[in-house]
């Protein structure tokens, strides 16, 4: 099969993860701490078989794995809380800031050079990002809210996590890295058990099933994306940046507005246009 076939599968599966998470937060699990713990547990469950198959072992370098796990845990927590508080069509575009944060981290700590062109496109992303949070009030103030700040912090922690993973992979294999990060993630969340302990008594299988589905979509995304990236980085990056979760959220707003989110066509037009600008600028930064 051609590489772009795998890229499209990965992009669609990635979008379905976001949609499933939002639906779960709205209609299935009301406690974000419980949702987070279950998701991390399921991630470990799906990681173990691959770790065994690809002979994951003891890391040669523990420090970058430990630090990657710290920021992975912080990312997971804030992503779940952002999922509860933000529309899919607002949260998804914020991930285009990852390129900006990665650029700043690389410049500050990894000795990478910041060019004027990269700085220009970073400013474009910032300006366009303000418009992705527009609602029916059409006020720029909609971007300067606590929930948006948490969403941006989510992306910032993801960028730091990616930086430490990059360092870790210089000495550790991919699945050794993935396995131990998943182990640390569970360990770090043990103190949060008291925040959802009472909810465990009311937990039902139907509430866990969507998280299992997210685990399946996550596995499909990782496998498909890795295959496609191994053949063509540029086109795969473009396909993987397609905001399928936003497209699906828009379709939900038309055919099932009570399930996910509902806004006017004008609001979605502004959000999609701003997102397209952010995607192009983000690709220019890394090209």
CSV table of C-alpha atoms in Angstrom, one decimal:
chain,number,residue,atom,x,y,z
A,1,UNK,CA,0.0,0.0,0.0
A,2,UNK,CA,1.2,3.6,-0.7
A,3,UNK,CA,2.5,5.6,2.3
A,4,UNK,CA,-0.2,8.2,2.0
A,5,UNK,CA,-2.8,5.5,2.6
A,6,UNK,CA,-1.3,4.9,6.1
A,7,UNK,CA,-1.0,8.7,6.6
A,8,UNK,CA,-4.7,9.2,6.0
A,9,UNK,CA,-5.5,6.3,8.3
A,10,UNK,CA,-3.3,7.8,11.0
A,11,UNK,CA,-4.9,11.2,10.6
A,12,UNK,CA,-8.5,9.9,10.8
A,13,UNK,CA,-7.7,7.7,13.8
A,14,UNK,CA,-6.1,10.6,15.5
A,15,UNK,CA,-9.2,12.8,15.0
A,16,UNK,CA,-11.4,10.0,16.3
A,17,UNK,CA,-9.3,9.9,19.6
A,18,UNK,CA,-10.2,13.5,20.2
A,19,UNK,CA,-13.9,13.1,19.4
A,20,UNK,CA,-14.2,10.0,21.5
A,21,UNK,CA,-12.5,11.8,24.4
A,22,UNK,CA,-14.9,14.7,24.2
A,23,UNK,CA,-17.9,12.4,24.0
A,24,UNK,CA,-16.7,10.5,27.0
A,25,UNK,CA,-16.1,13.7,29.0
A,26,UNK,CA,-19.7,14.9,28.2
A,27,UNK,CA,-21.7,11.8,28.4
A,28,UNK,CA,-19.9,9.1,30.3
A,29,UNK,CA,-17.2,10.0,32.9
A,30,UNK,CA,-17.8,13.3,34.8
A,31,UNK,CA,-14.7,13.1,36.9
A,32,UNK,CA,-11.6,14.1,34.8
A,33,UNK,CA,-9.2,12.5,37.3
A,34,UNK,CA,-10.9,9.2,36.8
A,35,UNK,CA,-10.9,9.6,33.1
A,36,UNK,CA,-7.1,10.4,33.1
A,37,UNK,CA,-6.2,7.4,35.3
A,38,UNK,CA,-8.2,5.0,33.1
A,39,UNK,CA,-6.7,6.4,29.9
A,40,UNK,CA,-3.1,6.1,31.2
A,41,UNK,CA,-3.9,2.5,32.4
A,42,UNK,CA,-5.3,1.6,29.0
A,43,UNK,CA,-2.3,3.1,27.3
A,44,UNK,CA,0.0,0.9,29.4
A,45,UNK,CA,-2.2,-2.1,28.5
A,46,UNK,CA,-1.7,-1.5,24.8
A,47,UNK,CA,2.0,-0.7,25.2
A,48,UNK,CA,3.0,-3.9,26.9
A,49,UNK,CA,2.5,-6.3,23.9
A,50,UNK,CA,4.5,-4.1,21.6
A,51,UNK,CA,7.2,-3.7,24.2
A,52,UNK,CA,7.5,-7.5,24.4
A,53,UNK,CA,7.5,-8.0,20.6
A,54,UNK,CA,10.1,-5.3,20.1
A,55,UNK,CA,12.3,-6.4,23.0
A,56,UNK,CA,12.0,-3.4,25.3
A,57,UNK,CA,14.5,-3.6,28.1
A,58,UNK,CA,16.3,-1.6,30.8
A,59,UNK,CA,17.1,1.9,29.6
A,60,UNK,CA,20.7,2.9,29.0
A,61,UNK,CA,19.8,6.4,30.1
A,62,UNK,CA,17.1,6.9,32.8
A,63,UNK,CA,17.1,10.7,33.2
A,64,UNK,CA,15.5,11.7,29.8
A,65,UNK,CA,12.9,9.0,30.2
A,66,UNK,CA,12.0,10.1,33.7
A,67,UNK,CA,11.7,13.7,32.6
A,68,UNK,CA,9.7,12.8,29.5
A,69,UNK,CA,7.4,10.8,31.8
A,70,UNK,CA,7.0,13.8,34.1
A,71,UNK,CA,5.9,16.1,31.3
A,72,UNK,CA,3.9,13.3,29.7
A,73,UNK,CA,1.9,13.0,32.9
A,74,UNK,CA,1.4,16.8,33.1
A,75,UNK,CA,0.3,16.8,29.5
A,76,UNK,CA,-2.2,14.0,30.0
A,77,UNK,CA,-3.8,15.7,33.0
A,78,UNK,CA,-4.1,19.1,31.4
A,79,UNK,CA,-5.3,17.6,28.1
A,80,UNK,CA,-8.1,15.8,29.9
A,81,UNK,CA,-9.1,19.0,31.7
A,82,UNK,CA,-8.9,21.0,28.5
A,83,UNK,CA,-11.1,18.4,26.8
A,84,UNK,CA,-13.8,19.0,29.5
A,85,UNK,CA,-13.7,22.8,29.2
A,86,UNK,CA,-13.0,23.5,25.5
A,87,UNK,CA,-14.8,22.8,22.3
A,88,UNK,CA,-13.0,20.3,20.0
A,89,UNK,CA,-12.9,23.1,17.4
A,90,UNK,CA,-11.1,25.3,19.8
A,91,UNK,CA,-8.7,22.8,21.5
A,92,UNK,CA,-7.5,21.1,18.3
A,93,UNK,CA,-6.0,24.3,16.6
A,94,UNK,CA,-4.1,25.0,19.8
A,95,UNK,CA,-1.8,22.1,19.0
A,96,UNK,CA,-0.3,24.1,16.2
A,97,UNK,CA,1.5,26.0,18.9
A,98,UNK,CA,3.6,22.9,19.5
A,99,UNK,CA,5.9,24.0,16.7
A,100,UNK,CA,6.4,27.4,18.2
A,101,UNK,CA,7.1,26.0,21.7
A,102,UNK,CA,9.4,23.3,20.2
A,103,UNK,CA,11.3,26.1,18.4
A,104,UNK,CA,11.7,28.1,21.6
A,105,UNK,CA,12.8,25.0,23.6
A,106,UNK,CA,15.3,24.0,20.9
A,107,UNK,CA,16.7,27.5,20.8
A,108,UNK,CA,17.0,27.9,24.5
A,109,UNK,CA,18.2,24.4,25.5
A,110,UNK,CA,19.3,22.4,22.5
A,111,UNK,CA,21.5,24.9,20.7
A,112,UNK,CA,19.2,25.2,17.7
A,113,UNK,CA,19.2,28.5,15.7
A,114,UNK,CA,16.1,30.7,15.4
A,115,UNK,CA,15.8,32.3,12.0
A,116,UNK,CA,13.8,35.4,11.1
A,117,UNK,CA,11.5,33.3,8.9
A,118,UNK,CA,10.7,31.0,11.8
A,119,UNK,CA,10.0,33.9,14.0
A,120,UNK,CA,7.7,35.4,11.4
A,121,UNK,CA,5.6,32.3,11.1
A,122,UNK,CA,5.5,31.9,14.9
A,123,UNK,CA,3.9,35.3,15.1
A,124,UNK,CA,1.5,34.3,12.3
A,125,UNK,CA,0.5,31.3,14.4
A,126,UNK,CA,-0.1,33.4,17.5
A,127,UNK,CA,-2.3,35.9,15.6
A,128,UNK,CA,-4.3,33.1,13.8
A,129,UNK,CA,-4.6,31.2,17.1
A,130,UNK,CA,-6.5,34.1,18.6
A,131,UNK,CA,-9.2,33.7,16.0
A,132,UNK,CA,-9.6,30.0,16.5
A,133,UNK,CA,-11.4,30.6,19.8
A,134,UNK,CA,-14.0,33.0,18.3
A,135,UNK,CA,-17.6,32.3,19.4
A,136,UNK,CA,-20.9,34.0,18.6
A,137,UNK,CA,-19.8,37.2,20.4
A,138,UNK,CA,-16.9,37.6,17.9
A,139,UNK,CA,-14.7,39.1,20.7
A,140,UNK,CA,-10.9,38.8,20.7
A,141,UNK,CA,-11.3,38.4,24.5
A,142,UNK,CA,-12.5,34.9,23.9
A,143,UNK,CA,-8.8,33.8,23.5
A,144,UNK,CA,-7.7,35.4,26.8
A,145,UNK,CA,-9.4,33.0,29.1
A,146,UNK,CA,-8.2,30.6,31.8
A,147,UNK,CA,-9.3,27.6,29.8
A,148,UNK,CA,-7.3,28.7,26.7
A,149,UNK,CA,-4.3,29.3,28.9
A,150,UNK,CA,-4.6,25.8,30.3
A,151,UNK,CA,-4.9,24.5,26.7
A,152,UNK,CA,-1.7,26.3,25.7
A,153,UNK,CA,0.1,25.0,28.8
A,154,UNK,CA,-1.0,21.5,27.7
A,155,UNK,CA,0.7,22.0,24.3
A,156,UNK,CA,3.8,23.5,26.0
A,157,UNK,CA,4.2,20.4,28.2
A,158,UNK,CA,3.7,18.2,25.1
A,159,UNK,CA,6.6,20.1,23.4
A,160,UNK,CA,8.8,19.6,26.4
A,161,UNK,CA,7.9,15.9,26.5
A,162,UNK,CA,8.8,15.6,22.8
A,163,UNK,CA,12.2,17.3,23.4
A,164,UNK,CA,13.1,14.8,26.2
A,165,UNK,CA,11.9,11.9,24.1
A,166,UNK,CA,14.2,13.1,21.3
A,167,UNK,CA,17.1,13.1,23.7
A,168,UNK,CA,16.1,9.7,25.1
A,169,UNK,CA,15.9,8.1,21.7
A,170,UNK,CA,19.6,8.8,21.2
A,171,UNK,CA,20.4,6.1,23.8
A,172,UNK,CA,17.2,4.1,24.3
A,173,UNK,CA,15.1,2.2,21.8
A,174,UNK,CA,11.6,3.4,20.9
A,175,UNK,CA,9.7,0.7,22.8
A,176,UNK,CA,12.0,0.8,25.8
A,177,UNK,CA,11.2,4.5,25.9
A,178,UNK,CA,7.5,4.0,25.4
A,179,UNK,CA,7.2,1.2,28.0
A,180,UNK,CA,9.0,3.0,30.8
A,181,UNK,CA,7.2,6.3,30.2
A,182,UNK,CA,3.9,4.4,30.5
A,183,UNK,CA,5.1,2.7,33.7
A,184,UNK,CA,6.2,6.1,35.2
A,185,UNK,CA,2.9,7.7,34.2
A,186,UNK,CA,0.9,5.2,36.2
A,187,UNK,CA,3.2,5.6,39.2
A,188,UNK,CA,2.9,9.4,39.1
A,189,UNK,CA,-0.9,9.2,39.2
A,190,UNK,CA,-1.1,7.1,42.3
A,191,UNK,CA,-1.6,10.2,44.5
A,192,UNK,CA,-4.6,11.2,42.5
A,193,UNK,CA,-6.6,8.0,43.3
A,194,UNK,CA,-8.2,9.8,46.3
A,195,UNK,CA,-9.7,12.3,43.9
A,196,UNK,CA,-11.8,9.6,42.2
A,197,UNK,CA,-11.9,6.7,44.6
A,198,UNK,CA,-15.7,7.2,45.3
A,199,UNK,CA,-16.5,7.1,41.6
A,200,UNK,CA,-14.9,3.7,41.2
A,201,UNK,CA,-17.8,2.1,43.0
A,202,UNK,CA,-20.2,3.5,40.3
A,203,UNK,CA,-18.0,2.7,37.3
A,204,UNK,CA,-19.6,0.5,34.7
A,205,UNK,CA,-18.1,-1.4,31.7
A,206,UNK,CA,-19.9,1.0,29.2
A,207,UNK,CA,-17.9,3.9,30.7
A,208,UNK,CA,-14.6,2.1,30.2
A,209,UNK,CA,-15.3,0.9,26.6
A,210,UNK,CA,-14.8,4.3,25.0
A,211,UNK,CA,-11.4,4.6,26.6
A,212,UNK,CA,-10.5,1.1,25.3
A,213,UNK,CA,-11.6,2.4,21.8
A,214,UNK,CA,-9.3,5.4,22.3
A,215,UNK,CA,-6.5,2.9,23.0
A,216,UNK,CA,-7.2,1.1,19.8
A,217,UNK,CA,-7.3,4.4,17.8
A,218,UNK,CA,-4.0,5.5,19.5
A,219,UNK,CA,-2.3,2.2,18.4
A,220,UNK,CA,-3.6,2.6,14.9
A,221,UNK,CA,-2.4,6.2,14.8
A,222,UNK,CA,1.1,5.4,16.0
A,223,UNK,CA,1.6,2.5,13.7
A,224,UNK,CA,0.2,4.1,10.6
A,225,UNK,CA,2.0,7.4,11.1
A,226,UNK,CA,5.3,5.7,11.7
A,227,UNK,CA,5.0,3.7,8.5
A,228,UNK,CA,4.1,6.9,6.5
A,229,UNK,CA,6.8,9.0,8.1
A,230,UNK,CA,9.4,6.4,7.2
A,231,UNK,CA,8.6,6.9,3.5
A,232,UNK,CA,7.9,10.6,3.1
A,233,UNK,CA,8.1,13.1,6.0
A,234,UNK,CA,6.8,16.2,4.2
A,235,UNK,CA,3.5,14.9,2.7
A,236,UNK,CA,2.8,12.7,5.8
A,237,UNK,CA,3.2,15.8,8.0
A,238,UNK,CA,0.7,17.7,5.8
A,239,UNK,CA,-1.8,14.8,6.0
A,240,UNK,CA,-1.4,14.2,9.7
A,241,UNK,CA,-2.0,17.9,10.3
A,242,UNK,CA,-5.5,17.7,8.7
A,243,UNK,CA,-7.9,18.7,11.5
A,244,UNK,CA,-10.2,15.7,11.2
A,245,UNK,CA,-11.5,16.2,14.8
A,246,UNK,CA,-12.6,19.7,13.8
A,247,UNK,CA,-14.3,18.4,10.7
A,248,UNK,CA,-16.1,15.7,12.7
A,249,UNK,CA,-17.1,18.3,15.3
A,250,UNK,CA,-18.6,20.5,12.6
A,251,UNK,CA,-20.6,17.6,11.2
A,252,UNK,CA,-21.8,16.8,14.7
A,253,UNK,CA,-22.9,20.4,15.1
A,254,UNK,CA,-25.2,19.9,12.0
A,255,UNK,CA,-26.5,16.4,12.5
A,256,UNK,CA,-26.3,15.9,16.3
A,257,UNK,CA,-25.8,19.3,17.9
A,258,UNK,CA,-26.6,18.1,21.4
A,259,UNK,CA,-23.9,15.4,21.4
A,260,UNK,CA,-20.8,17.6,21.0
A,261,UNK,CA,-21.0,21.3,20.2
A,262,UNK,CA,-23.1,23.7,18.3
A,263,UNK,CA,-22.1,27.1,16.7
A,264,UNK,CA,-23.0,29.1,13.6
A,265,UNK,CA,-21.6,28.5,10.2
A,266,UNK,CA,-19.8,31.9,10.5
A,267,UNK,CA,-18.0,30.8,13.7
A,268,UNK,CA,-16.8,27.6,12.1
A,269,UNK,CA,-15.7,29.4,9.0
A,270,UNK,CA,-13.5,31.7,11.1
A,271,UNK,CA,-12.1,28.8,13.1
A,272,UNK,CA,-11.3,26.7,10.1
A,273,UNK,CA,-9.7,29.6,8.2
A,274,UNK,CA,-7.5,30.5,11.2
A,275,UNK,CA,-6.6,26.8,11.7
A,276,UNK,CA,-5.6,26.5,8.0
A,277,UNK,CA,-3.3,29.5,8.4
A,278,UNK,CA,-1.8,28.0,11.6
A,279,UNK,CA,-1.2,24.6,9.9
A,280,UNK,CA,0.6,26.2,6.9
A,281,UNK,CA,2.7,28.4,9.2
A,282,UNK,CA,3.5,25.4,11.5
A,283,UNK,CA,4.7,23.4,8.5
A,284,UNK,CA,6.8,26.4,7.3
A,285,UNK,CA,8.5,26.5,10.7
A,286,UNK,CA,9.7,22.9,10.6
A,287,UNK,CA,10.5,22.8,6.9
